[in-house]
mmCIF file of N, CA and C in Angstrom:
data_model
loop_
_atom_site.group_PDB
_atom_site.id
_atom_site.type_symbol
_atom_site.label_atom_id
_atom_site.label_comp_id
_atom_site.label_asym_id
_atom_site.label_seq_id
_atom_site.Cartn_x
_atom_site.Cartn_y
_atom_site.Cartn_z
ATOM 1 N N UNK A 1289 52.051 146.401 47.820
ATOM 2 C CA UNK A 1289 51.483 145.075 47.740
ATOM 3 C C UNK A 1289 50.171 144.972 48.518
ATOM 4 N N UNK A 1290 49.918 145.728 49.811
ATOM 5 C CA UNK A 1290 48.981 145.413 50.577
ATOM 6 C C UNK A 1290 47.444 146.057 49.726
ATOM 7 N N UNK A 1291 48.036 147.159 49.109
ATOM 8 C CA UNK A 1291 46.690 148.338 48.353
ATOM 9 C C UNK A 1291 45.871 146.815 47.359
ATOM 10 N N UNK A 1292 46.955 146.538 46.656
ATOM 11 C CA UNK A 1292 46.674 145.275 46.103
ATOM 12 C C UNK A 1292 45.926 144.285 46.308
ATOM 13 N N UNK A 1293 46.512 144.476 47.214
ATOM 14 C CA UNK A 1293 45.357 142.671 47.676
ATOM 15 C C UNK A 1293 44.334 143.520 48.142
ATOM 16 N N UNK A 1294 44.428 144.230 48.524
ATOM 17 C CA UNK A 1294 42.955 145.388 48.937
ATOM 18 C C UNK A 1294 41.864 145.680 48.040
ATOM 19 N N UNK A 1295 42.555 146.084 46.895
ATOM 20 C CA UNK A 1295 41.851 146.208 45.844
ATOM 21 C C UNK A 1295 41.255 144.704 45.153
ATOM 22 N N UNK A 1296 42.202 143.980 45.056
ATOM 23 C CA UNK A 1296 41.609 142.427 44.551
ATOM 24 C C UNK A 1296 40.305 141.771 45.709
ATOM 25 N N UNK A 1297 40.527 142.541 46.734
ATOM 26 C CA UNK A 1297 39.612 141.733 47.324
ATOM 27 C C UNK A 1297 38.316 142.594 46.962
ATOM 28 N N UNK A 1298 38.447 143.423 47.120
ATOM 29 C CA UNK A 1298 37.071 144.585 47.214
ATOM 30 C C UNK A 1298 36.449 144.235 46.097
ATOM 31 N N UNK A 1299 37.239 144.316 44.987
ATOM 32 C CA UNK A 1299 36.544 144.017 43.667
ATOM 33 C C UNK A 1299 35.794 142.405 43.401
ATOM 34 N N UNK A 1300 36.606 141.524 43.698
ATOM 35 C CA UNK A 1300 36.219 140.054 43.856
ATOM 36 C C UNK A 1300 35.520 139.384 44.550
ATOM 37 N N UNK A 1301 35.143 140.254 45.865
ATOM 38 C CA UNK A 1301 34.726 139.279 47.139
ATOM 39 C C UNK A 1301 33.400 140.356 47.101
ATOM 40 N N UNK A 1302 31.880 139.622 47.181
ATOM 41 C CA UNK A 1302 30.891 140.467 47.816
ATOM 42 C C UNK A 1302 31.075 140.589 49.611
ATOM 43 N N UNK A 1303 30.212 140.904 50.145
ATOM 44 C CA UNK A 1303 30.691 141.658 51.752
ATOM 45 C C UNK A 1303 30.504 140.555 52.781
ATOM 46 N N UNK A 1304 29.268 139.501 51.752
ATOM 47 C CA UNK A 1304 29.198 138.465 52.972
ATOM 48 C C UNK A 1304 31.000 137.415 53.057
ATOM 49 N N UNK A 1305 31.006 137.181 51.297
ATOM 50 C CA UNK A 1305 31.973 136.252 51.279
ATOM 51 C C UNK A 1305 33.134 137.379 52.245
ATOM 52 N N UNK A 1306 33.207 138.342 51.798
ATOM 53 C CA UNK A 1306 34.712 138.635 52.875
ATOM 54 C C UNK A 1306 34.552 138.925 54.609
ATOM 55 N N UNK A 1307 33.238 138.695 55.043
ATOM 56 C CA UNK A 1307 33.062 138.510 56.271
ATOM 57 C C UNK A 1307 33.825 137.045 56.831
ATOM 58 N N UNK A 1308 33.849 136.050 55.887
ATOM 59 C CA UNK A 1308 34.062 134.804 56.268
ATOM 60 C C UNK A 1308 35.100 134.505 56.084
ATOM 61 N N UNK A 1309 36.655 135.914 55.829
ATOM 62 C CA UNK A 1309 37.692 135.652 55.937
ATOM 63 C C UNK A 1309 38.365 135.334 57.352
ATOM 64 N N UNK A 1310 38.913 134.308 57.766
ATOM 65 C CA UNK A 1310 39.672 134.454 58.753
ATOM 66 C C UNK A 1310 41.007 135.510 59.120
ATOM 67 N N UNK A 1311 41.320 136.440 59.901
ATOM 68 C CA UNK A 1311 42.141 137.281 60.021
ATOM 69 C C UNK A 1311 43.487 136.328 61.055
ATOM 70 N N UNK A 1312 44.426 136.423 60.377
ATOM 71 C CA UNK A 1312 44.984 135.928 61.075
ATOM 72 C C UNK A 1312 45.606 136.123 62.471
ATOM 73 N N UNK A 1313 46.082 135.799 63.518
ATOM 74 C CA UNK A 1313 46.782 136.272 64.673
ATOM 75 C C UNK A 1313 48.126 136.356 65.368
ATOM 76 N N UNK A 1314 48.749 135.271 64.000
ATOM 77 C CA UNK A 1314 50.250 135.422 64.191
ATOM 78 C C UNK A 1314 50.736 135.819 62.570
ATOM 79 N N UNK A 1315 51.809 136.482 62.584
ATOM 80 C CA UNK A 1315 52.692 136.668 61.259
ATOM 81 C C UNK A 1315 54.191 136.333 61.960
ATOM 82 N N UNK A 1316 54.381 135.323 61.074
ATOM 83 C CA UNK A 1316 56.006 134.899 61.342
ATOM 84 C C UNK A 1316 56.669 135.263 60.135
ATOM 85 N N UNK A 1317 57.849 136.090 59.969
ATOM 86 C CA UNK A 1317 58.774 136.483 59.398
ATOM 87 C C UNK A 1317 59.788 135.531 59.141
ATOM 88 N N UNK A 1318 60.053 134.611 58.468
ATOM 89 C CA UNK A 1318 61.621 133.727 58.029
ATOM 90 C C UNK A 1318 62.151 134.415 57.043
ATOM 91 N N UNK A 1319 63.858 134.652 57.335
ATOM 92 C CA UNK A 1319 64.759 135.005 56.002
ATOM 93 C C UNK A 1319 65.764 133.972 56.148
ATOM 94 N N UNK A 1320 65.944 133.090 54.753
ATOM 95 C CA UNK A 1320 66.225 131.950 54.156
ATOM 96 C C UNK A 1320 67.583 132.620 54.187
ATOM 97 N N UNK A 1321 68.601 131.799 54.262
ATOM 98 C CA UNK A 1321 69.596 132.215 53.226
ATOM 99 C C UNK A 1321 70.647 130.959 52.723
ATOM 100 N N UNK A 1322 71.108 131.568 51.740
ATOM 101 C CA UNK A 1322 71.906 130.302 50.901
ATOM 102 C C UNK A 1322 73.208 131.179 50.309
ATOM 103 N N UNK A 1323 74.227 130.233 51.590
ATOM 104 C CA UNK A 1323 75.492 130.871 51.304
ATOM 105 C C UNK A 1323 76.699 130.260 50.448
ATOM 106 N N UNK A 1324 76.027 128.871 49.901
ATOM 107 C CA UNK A 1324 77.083 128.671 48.790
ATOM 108 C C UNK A 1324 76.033 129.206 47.342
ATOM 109 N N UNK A 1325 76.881 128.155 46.276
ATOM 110 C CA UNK A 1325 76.245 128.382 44.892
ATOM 111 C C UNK A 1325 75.283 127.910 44.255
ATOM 112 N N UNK A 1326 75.369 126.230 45.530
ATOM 113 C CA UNK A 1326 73.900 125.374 45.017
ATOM 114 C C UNK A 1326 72.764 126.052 45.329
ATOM 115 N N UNK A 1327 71.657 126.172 44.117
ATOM 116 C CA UNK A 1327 70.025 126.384 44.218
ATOM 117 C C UNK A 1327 69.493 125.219 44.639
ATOM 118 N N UNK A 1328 69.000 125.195 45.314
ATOM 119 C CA UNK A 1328 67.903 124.133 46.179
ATOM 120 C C UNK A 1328 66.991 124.412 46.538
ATOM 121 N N UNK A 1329 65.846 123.473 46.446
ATOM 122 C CA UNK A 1329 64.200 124.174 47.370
ATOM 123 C C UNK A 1329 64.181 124.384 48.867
ATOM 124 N N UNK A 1330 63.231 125.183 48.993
ATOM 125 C CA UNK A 1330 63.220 125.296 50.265
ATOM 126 C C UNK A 1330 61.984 124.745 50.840
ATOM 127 N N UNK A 1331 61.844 123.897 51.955
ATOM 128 C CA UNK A 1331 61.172 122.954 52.491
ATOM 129 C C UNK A 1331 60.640 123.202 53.852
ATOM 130 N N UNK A 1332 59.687 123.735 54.289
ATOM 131 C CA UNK A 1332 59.545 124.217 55.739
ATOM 132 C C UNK A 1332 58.253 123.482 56.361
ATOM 133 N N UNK A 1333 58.833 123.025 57.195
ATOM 134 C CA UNK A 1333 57.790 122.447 58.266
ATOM 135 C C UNK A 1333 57.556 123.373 59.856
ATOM 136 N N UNK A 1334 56.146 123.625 60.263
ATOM 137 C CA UNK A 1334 56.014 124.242 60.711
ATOM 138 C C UNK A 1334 54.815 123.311 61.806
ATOM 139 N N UNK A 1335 55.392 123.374 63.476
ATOM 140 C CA UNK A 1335 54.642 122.821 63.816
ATOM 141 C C UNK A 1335 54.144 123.499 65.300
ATOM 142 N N UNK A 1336 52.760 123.668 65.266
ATOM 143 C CA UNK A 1336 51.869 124.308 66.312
ATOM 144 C C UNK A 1336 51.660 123.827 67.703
ATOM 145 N N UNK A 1337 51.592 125.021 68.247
ATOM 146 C CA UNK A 1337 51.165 124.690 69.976
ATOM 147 C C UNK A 1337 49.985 123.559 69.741
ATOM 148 N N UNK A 1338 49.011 123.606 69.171
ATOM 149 C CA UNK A 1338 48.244 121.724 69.139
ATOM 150 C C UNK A 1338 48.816 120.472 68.911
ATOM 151 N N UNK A 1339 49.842 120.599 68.276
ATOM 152 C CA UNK A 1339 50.449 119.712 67.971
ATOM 153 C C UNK A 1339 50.690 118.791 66.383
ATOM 154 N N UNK A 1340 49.861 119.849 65.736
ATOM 155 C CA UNK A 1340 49.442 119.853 64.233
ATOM 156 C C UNK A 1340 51.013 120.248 63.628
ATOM 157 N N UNK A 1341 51.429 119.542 62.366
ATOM 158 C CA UNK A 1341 52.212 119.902 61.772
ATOM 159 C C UNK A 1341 51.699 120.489 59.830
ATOM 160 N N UNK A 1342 52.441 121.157 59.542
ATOM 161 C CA UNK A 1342 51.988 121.627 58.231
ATOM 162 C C UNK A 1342 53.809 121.874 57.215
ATOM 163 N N UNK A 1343 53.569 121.442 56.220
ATOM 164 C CA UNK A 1343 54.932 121.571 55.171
ATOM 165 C C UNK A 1343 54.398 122.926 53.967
ATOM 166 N N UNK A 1344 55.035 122.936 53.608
ATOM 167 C CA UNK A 1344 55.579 124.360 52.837
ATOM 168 C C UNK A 1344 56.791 123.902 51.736
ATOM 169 N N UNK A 1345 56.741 123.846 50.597
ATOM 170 C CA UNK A 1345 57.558 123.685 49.707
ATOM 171 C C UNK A 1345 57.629 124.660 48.495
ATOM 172 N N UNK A 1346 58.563 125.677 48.488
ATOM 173 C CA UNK A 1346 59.203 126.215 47.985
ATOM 174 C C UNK A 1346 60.355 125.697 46.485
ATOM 175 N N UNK A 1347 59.699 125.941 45.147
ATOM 176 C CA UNK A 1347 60.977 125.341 44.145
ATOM 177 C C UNK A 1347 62.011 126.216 44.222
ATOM 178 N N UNK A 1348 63.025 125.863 43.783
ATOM 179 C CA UNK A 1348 64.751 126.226 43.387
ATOM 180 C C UNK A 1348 64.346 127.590 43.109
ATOM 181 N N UNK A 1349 63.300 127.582 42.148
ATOM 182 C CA UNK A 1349 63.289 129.114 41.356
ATOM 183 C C UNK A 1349 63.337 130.142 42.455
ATOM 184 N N UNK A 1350 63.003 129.674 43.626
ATOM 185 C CA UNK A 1350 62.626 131.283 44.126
ATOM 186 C C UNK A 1350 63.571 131.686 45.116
ATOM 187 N N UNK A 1351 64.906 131.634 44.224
ATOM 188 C CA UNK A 1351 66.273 131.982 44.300
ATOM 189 C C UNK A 1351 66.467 133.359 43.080
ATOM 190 N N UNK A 1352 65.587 133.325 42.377
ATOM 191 C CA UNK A 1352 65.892 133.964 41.058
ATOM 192 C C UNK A 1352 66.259 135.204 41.226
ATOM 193 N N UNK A 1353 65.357 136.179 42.282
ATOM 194 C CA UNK A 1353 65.235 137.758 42.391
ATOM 195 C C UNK A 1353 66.304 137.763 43.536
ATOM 196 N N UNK A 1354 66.707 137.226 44.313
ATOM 197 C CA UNK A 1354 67.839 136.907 45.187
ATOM 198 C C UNK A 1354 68.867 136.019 45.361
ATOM 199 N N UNK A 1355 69.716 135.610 45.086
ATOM 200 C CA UNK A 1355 70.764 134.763 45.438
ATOM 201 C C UNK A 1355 71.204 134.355 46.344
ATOM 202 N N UNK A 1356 71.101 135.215 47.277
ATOM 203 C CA UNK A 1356 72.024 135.337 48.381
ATOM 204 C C UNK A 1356 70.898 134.798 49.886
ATOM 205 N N UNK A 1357 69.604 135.439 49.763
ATOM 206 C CA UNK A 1357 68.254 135.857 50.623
ATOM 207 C C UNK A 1357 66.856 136.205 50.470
ATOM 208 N N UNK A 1358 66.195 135.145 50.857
ATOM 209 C CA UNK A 1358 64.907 134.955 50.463
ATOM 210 C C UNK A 1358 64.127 135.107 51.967
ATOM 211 N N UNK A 1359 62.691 136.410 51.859
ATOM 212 C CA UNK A 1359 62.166 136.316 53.128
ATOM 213 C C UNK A 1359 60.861 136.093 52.838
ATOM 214 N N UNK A 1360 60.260 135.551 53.409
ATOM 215 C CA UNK A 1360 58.573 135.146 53.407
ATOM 216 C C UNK A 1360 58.058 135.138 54.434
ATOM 217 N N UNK A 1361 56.895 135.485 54.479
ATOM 218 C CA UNK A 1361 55.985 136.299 55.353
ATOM 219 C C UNK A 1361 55.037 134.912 55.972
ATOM 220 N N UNK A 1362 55.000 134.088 57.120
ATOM 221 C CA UNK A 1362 53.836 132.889 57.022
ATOM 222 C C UNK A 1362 52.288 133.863 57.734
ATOM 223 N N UNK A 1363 51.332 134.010 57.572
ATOM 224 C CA UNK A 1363 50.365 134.079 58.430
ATOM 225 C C UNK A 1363 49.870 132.757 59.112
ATOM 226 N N UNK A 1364 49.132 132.666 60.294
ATOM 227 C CA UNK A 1364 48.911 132.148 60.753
ATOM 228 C C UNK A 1364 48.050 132.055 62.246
ATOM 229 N N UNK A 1365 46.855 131.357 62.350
ATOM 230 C CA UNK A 1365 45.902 131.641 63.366
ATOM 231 C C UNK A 1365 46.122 130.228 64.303
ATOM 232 N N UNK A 1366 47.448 130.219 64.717
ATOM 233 C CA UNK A 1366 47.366 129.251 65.874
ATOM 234 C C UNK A 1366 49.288 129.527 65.971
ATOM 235 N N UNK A 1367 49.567 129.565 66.935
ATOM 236 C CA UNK A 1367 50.930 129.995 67.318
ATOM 237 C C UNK A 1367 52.005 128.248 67.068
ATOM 238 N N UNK A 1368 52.704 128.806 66.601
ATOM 239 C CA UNK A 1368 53.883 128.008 66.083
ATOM 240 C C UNK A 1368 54.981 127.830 67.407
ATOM 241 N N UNK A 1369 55.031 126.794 67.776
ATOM 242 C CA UNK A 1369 56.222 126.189 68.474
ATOM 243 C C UNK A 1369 57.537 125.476 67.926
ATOM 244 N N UNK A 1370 57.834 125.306 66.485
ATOM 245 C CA UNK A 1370 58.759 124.840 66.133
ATOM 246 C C UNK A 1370 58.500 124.922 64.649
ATOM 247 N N UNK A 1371 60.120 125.504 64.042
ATOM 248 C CA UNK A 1371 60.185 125.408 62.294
ATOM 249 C C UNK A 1371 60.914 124.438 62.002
ATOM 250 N N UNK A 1372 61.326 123.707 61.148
ATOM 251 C CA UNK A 1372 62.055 122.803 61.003
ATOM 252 C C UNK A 1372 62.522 122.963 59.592
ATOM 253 N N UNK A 1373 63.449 123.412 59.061
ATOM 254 C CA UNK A 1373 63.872 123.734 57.272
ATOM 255 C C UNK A 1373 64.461 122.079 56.683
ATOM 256 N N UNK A 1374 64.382 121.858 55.831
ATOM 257 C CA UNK A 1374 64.402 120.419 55.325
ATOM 258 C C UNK A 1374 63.918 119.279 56.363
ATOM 259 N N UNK A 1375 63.227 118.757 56.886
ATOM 260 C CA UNK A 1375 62.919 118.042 57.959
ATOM 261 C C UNK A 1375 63.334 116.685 57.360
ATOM 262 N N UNK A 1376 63.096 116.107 56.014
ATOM 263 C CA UNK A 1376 63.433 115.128 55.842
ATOM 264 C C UNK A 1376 64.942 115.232 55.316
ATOM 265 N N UNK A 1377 65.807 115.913 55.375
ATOM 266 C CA UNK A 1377 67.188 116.076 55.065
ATOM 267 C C UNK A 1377 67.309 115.763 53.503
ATOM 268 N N UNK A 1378 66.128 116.136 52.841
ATOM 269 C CA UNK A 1378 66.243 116.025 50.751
ATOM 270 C C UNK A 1378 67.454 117.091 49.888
ATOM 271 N N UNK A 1379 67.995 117.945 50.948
ATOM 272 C CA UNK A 1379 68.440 118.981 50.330
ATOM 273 C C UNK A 1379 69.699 118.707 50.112
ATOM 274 N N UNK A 1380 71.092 119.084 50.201
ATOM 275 C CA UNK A 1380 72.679 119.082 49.849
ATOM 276 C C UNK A 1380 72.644 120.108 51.052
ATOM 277 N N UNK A 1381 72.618 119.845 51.974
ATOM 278 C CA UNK A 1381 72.662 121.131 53.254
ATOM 279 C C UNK A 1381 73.656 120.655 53.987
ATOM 280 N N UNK A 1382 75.179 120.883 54.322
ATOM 281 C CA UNK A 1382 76.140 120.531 54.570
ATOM 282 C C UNK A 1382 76.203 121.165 56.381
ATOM 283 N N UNK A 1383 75.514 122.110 56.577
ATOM 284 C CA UNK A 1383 75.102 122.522 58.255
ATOM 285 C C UNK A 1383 73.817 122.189 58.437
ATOM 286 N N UNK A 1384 73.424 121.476 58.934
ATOM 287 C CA UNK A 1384 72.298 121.080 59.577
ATOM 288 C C UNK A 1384 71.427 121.826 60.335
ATOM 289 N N UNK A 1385 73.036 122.193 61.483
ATOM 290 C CA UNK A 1385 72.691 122.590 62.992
ATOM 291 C C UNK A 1385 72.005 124.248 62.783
ATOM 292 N N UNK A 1386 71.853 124.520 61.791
ATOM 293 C CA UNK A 1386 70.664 126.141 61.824
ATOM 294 C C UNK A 1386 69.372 125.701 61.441
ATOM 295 N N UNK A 1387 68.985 124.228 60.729
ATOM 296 C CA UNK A 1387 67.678 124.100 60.173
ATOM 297 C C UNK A 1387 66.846 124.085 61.131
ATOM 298 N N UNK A 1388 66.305 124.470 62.588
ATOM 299 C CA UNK A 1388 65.493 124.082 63.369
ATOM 300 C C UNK A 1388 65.148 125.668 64.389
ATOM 301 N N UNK A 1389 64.098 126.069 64.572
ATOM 302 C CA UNK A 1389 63.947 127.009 65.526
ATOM 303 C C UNK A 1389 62.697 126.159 66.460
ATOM 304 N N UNK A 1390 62.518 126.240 67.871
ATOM 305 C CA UNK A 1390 64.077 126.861 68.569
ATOM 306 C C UNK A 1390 65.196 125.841 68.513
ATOM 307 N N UNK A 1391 66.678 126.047 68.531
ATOM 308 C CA UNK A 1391 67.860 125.669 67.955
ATOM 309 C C UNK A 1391 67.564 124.225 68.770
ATOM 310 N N UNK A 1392 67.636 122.853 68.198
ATOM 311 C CA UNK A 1392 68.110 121.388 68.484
ATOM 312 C C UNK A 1392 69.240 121.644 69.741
ATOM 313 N N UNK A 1393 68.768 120.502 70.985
ATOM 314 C CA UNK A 1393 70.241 120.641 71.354
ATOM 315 C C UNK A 1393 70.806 119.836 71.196
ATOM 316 N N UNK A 1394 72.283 119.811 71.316
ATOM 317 C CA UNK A 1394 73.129 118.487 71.222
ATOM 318 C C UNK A 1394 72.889 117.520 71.651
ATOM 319 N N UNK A 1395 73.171 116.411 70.654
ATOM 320 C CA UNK A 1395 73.367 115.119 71.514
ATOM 321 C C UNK A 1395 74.526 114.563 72.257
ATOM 322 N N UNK A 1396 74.280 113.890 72.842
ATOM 323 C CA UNK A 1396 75.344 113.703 73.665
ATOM 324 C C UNK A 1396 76.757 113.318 72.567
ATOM 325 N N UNK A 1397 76.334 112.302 71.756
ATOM 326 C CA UNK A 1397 77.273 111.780 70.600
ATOM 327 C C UNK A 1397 78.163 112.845 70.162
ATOM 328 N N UNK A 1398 77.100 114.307 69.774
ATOM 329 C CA UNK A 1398 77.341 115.082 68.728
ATOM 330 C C UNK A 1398 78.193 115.859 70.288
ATOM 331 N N UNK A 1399 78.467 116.128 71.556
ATOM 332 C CA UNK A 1399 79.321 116.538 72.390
ATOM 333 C C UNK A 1399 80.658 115.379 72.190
ATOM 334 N N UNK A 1400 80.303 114.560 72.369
ATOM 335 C CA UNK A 1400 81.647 113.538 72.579
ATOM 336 C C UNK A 1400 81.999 113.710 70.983
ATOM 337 N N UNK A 1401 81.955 113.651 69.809
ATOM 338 C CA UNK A 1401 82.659 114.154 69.022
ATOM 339 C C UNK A 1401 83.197 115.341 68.607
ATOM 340 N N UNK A 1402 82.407 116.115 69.460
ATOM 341 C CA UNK A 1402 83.150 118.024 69.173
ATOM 342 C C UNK A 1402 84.792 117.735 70.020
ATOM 343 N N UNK A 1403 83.882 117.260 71.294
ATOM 344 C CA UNK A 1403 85.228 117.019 72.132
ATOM 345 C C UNK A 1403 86.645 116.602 71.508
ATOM 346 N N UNK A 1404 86.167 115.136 71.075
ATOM 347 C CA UNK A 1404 87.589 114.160 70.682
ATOM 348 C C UNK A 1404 87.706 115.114 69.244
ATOM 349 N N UNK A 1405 87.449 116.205 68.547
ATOM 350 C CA UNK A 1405 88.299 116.861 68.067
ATOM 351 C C UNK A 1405 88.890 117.821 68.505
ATOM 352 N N UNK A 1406 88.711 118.512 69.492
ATOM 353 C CA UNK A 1406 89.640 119.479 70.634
ATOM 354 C C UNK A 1406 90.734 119.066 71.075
ATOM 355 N N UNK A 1407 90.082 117.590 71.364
ATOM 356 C CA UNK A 1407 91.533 116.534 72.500
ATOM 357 C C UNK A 1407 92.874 116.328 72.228
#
């Protein structure tokens, strides 16, 4: 894949235009996964040490070549402090508590009900 884009660029881009590519300085790695049967999009919000947020929407389809696990590559020239997978909760996502890096902590509510089902 990389010869690829190597080649598309060389051929497409004269030397000034590819001087004025930005190189990026972070690559973040996410692998999706979907462990029941529903296809659903995938929805990613991604938000930076400035404080800038950016979305990412992914259709159903790109379940097709995988079922099970989907990984995508983000580049990026400003470091990421938080992912958030469905942020507006649009999906049928029955666990919540994995959609967020770094992991949400509990609320107090969400302790006093783990509890009074132990009790």
């Amino acid at each position: 894949d990389f010869k690829l884009l190597s080649d598309y660029i060389n051929t497409n881009f004269s030397s000034e235009e590819k001087s004025t590519f930005k190189t990026p300085k972070y690559f973040y790695e996410l692998v999706f996964e979907k462990p029941g049967d529903l296809v659903m999009p995938i929805i990613v919000e991604f938000e930076y040490e400035d404080g800038t947020k950016e979305r990412k929407q992914y259709p159903a389809e790109i379940w097709r070549k995988n079922d099970n696990e989907v990984t995508k590559v983000f580049p990026s020239s400003k470091a990421i402090t938080k992912i958030t997978i469905d942020p507006d909760e649009q999906t049928a996502d029955v666990d919540t508590t994995n959609n967020s890096w770094p992991k949400n902590k509990e609320t107090k509510f969400e302790e006093f009900k783990k509890n009074q089902i132990k009790g």
